């Protein structure tokens, strides 16, 4: 198991094993594809059944971009962007030494952000990876048109050579444009929804351009697929987590706070929030997913967690081996009185902060704490962890009889916005 799950500090009133029968039924519905949303279960065996030819083609295109570009602009929103950004930050860190810089657009309607990004790109050699399953998401379509115009000013009629499009294999406006303009293109499988798509071309192309080993990532997802195939609550850690969440909800915990002690995990938390919020938050049900980065946010939200209303539980992502570490130096003058830490590593201090915080929140604040330990922040771990959360959200949603694979509520704002903008 690459993800270890410890729920000893959950303050559970009931036993996880009491759920075995309902978990067995939900597992059967999931794997026999008879449950809610069963036409969106392509992610379940994707780590084995992915398109191997497309996978190799992704590597070839990524190499071309790496050889020719200074910047890759990933143009997408929600499930068509968060996963790639989460992976690139987690695996490469926030100051990547890679030759190609990865920027993100199509994820906002902020005119300042869009215009500053375009200004930054003006003198750069860049490629665009536009990603949209539906091909008609407003934020993405606006940015894509602006990026095309900028490319045209740089390279004229050759602009299609600098565009890689990832979309539905057959349908949608973007697919039509791909066919017309002959862009290099990849597919988002019809049976995999946006927030479950990070291990498809949606995430793989940007990751490969960012120098990440996508073979390792797929191996991680495959290892998780095999480890988490068993419905037994004694063995399946994703199902244990799924059940513990439901038990905590019954005990009045309506908010889950994903806690990380690594800045490079912040976008992973954003990805997780979409996966969990969009999957189970419907029909007046679900646990609100939130996130914090400690120790930073202990200096802002720490007070509430410790002594405020008892509505939340914490899920800590504990990284066993960090990507880089520093030994804290000694200083002859010791004017800051910090010599007591000399010779220790910064990660040692961070881990002690984690230990101390856990004790404070759990023992003194009575806040349930779940611990998900991951070995490192590698591509293999990312592949494993994403699959772990896919399996967990599918199970935990089935346990409250919610379809985890649709998002009807997201359409409401779009309808209103289109009416206000006069779109037919
Ligand atoms: O999970 C989802 O389905 C959504 O977040 C979509 O990914 C997001 O709305 C973008 O949609 P599209 O890929 O169609 O542009």
Short mmCIF file of N, CA, C and O in Angstrom, two decimals, residues 295 325-332 334-353:
data_model
loop_
_atom_site.label_atom_id
_atom_site.label_comp_id
_atom_site.label_asym_id
_atom_site.label_seq_id
_atom_site.Cartn_x
_atom_site.Cartn_y
_atom_site.Cartn_z
N UNK A 295 2.53 24.92 8.49
CA UNK A 295 2.10 25.65 9.65
C UNK A 295 1.57 27.06 9.30
O UNK A 295 1.00 27.73 10.17
N UNK A 325 15.71 19.03 1.51
CA UNK A 325 15.80 19.41 2.92
C UNK A 325 17.03 20.31 3.12
O UNK A 325 17.93 20.36 2.28
N UNK A 326 17.06 21.00 4.26
CA UNK A 326 18.16 21.93 4.57
C UNK A 326 18.55 21.72 6.03
O UNK A 326 17.66 21.60 6.89
N UNK A 327 19.84 21.73 6.30
CA UNK A 327 20.29 21.67 7.70
C UNK A 327 20.35 23.10 8.24
O UNK A 327 20.92 23.99 7.62
N UNK A 328 19.74 23.31 9.39
CA UNK A 328 19.73 24.64 9.99
C UNK A 328 21.11 24.95 10.58
O UNK A 328 21.63 24.17 11.40
N UNK A 329 21.71 26.10 10.16
CA UNK A 329 23.10 26.36 10.55
C UNK A 329 23.24 26.92 11.97
O UNK A 329 22.32 27.52 12.51
N UNK A 330 24.43 26.74 12.52
CA UNK A 330 24.77 27.34 13.82
C UNK A 330 25.25 28.78 13.57
O UNK A 330 25.70 29.11 12.48
N UNK A 331 25.13 29.61 14.55
CA UNK A 331 25.58 31.01 14.41
C UNK A 331 26.31 31.40 15.70
O UNK A 331 25.75 31.26 16.80
N UNK A 332 27.57 31.85 15.56
CA UNK A 332 28.39 32.14 16.75
C UNK A 332 27.73 33.16 17.67
O UNK A 332 27.81 33.07 18.88
N UNK A 334 24.40 33.98 17.85
CA UNK A 334 23.07 33.50 18.29
C UNK A 334 22.16 34.62 18.80
O UNK A 334 21.47 34.48 19.80
N UNK A 335 22.17 35.74 18.06
CA UNK A 335 21.35 36.87 18.48
C UNK A 335 19.85 36.53 18.46
O UNK A 335 19.06 37.11 19.19
N UNK A 336 19.46 35.60 17.57
CA UNK A 336 18.03 35.23 17.47
C UNK A 336 17.65 34.07 18.41
O UNK A 336 16.51 33.58 18.36
N UNK A 337 18.60 33.61 19.22
CA UNK A 337 18.35 32.49 20.16
C UNK A 337 17.85 31.23 19.45
O UNK A 337 17.04 30.48 19.99
N UNK A 338 18.32 31.03 18.22
CA UNK A 338 17.83 29.87 17.46
C UNK A 338 18.85 28.73 17.43
O UNK A 338 18.62 27.71 16.77
N UNK A 339 19.97 28.88 18.15
CA UNK A 339 20.99 27.82 18.08
C UNK A 339 20.51 26.49 18.64
O UNK A 339 21.11 25.46 18.37
N UNK A 340 19.42 26.50 19.38
CA UNK A 340 18.93 25.22 19.92
C UNK A 340 18.49 24.27 18.80
O UNK A 340 18.36 23.06 19.00
N UNK A 341 18.29 24.86 17.59
CA UNK A 341 17.90 24.02 16.45
C UNK A 341 19.06 23.68 15.52
O UNK A 341 18.89 22.92 14.56
N UNK A 342 20.24 24.25 15.80
CA UNK A 342 21.38 24.06 14.88
C UNK A 342 21.66 22.57 14.67
O UNK A 342 21.62 21.78 15.61
N UNK A 343 21.92 22.24 13.40
CA UNK A 343 22.25 20.85 13.08
C UNK A 343 21.02 20.01 12.76
O UNK A 343 21.14 18.91 12.23
N UNK A 344 19.85 20.51 13.10
CA UNK A 344 18.63 19.79 12.72
C UNK A 344 18.18 20.20 11.32
O UNK A 344 18.49 21.31 10.87
N UNK A 345 17.41 19.36 10.67
CA UNK A 345 16.92 19.74 9.35
C UNK A 345 15.60 20.50 9.50
O UNK A 345 14.88 20.34 10.49
N UNK A 346 15.31 21.32 8.47
CA UNK A 346 14.05 22.08 8.50
C UNK A 346 12.87 21.11 8.48
O UNK A 346 11.85 21.33 9.13
N UNK A 347 13.02 19.99 7.75
CA UNK A 347 11.90 19.04 7.72
C UNK A 347 11.68 18.41 9.10
O UNK A 347 10.54 18.12 9.47
N UNK A 348 12.76 18.23 9.85
CA UNK A 348 12.61 17.72 11.23
C UNK A 348 11.73 18.70 12.03
O UNK A 348 10.81 18.29 12.74
N UNK A 349 11.98 19.99 11.86
CA UNK A 349 11.19 21.01 12.58
C UNK A 349 9.73 20.95 12.11
O UNK A 349 8.79 20.98 12.91
N UNK A 350 9.55 20.82 10.79
CA UNK A 350 8.20 20.75 10.22
C UNK A 350 7.44 19.53 10.77
O UNK A 350 6.26 19.63 11.13
N UNK A 351 8.14 18.41 10.86
CA UNK A 351 7.49 17.19 11.36
C UNK A 351 7.12 17.34 12.85
O UNK A 351 6.11 16.83 13.31
N UNK A 352 7.96 18.06 13.59
CA UNK A 352 7.64 18.30 15.01
C UNK A 352 6.43 19.24 15.12
O UNK A 352 5.59 19.09 16.00
N UNK A 353 6.36 20.22 14.19
CA UNK A 353 5.18 21.10 14.17
C UNK A 353 3.93 20.27 13.91
O UNK A 353 2.88 20.46 14.54
#
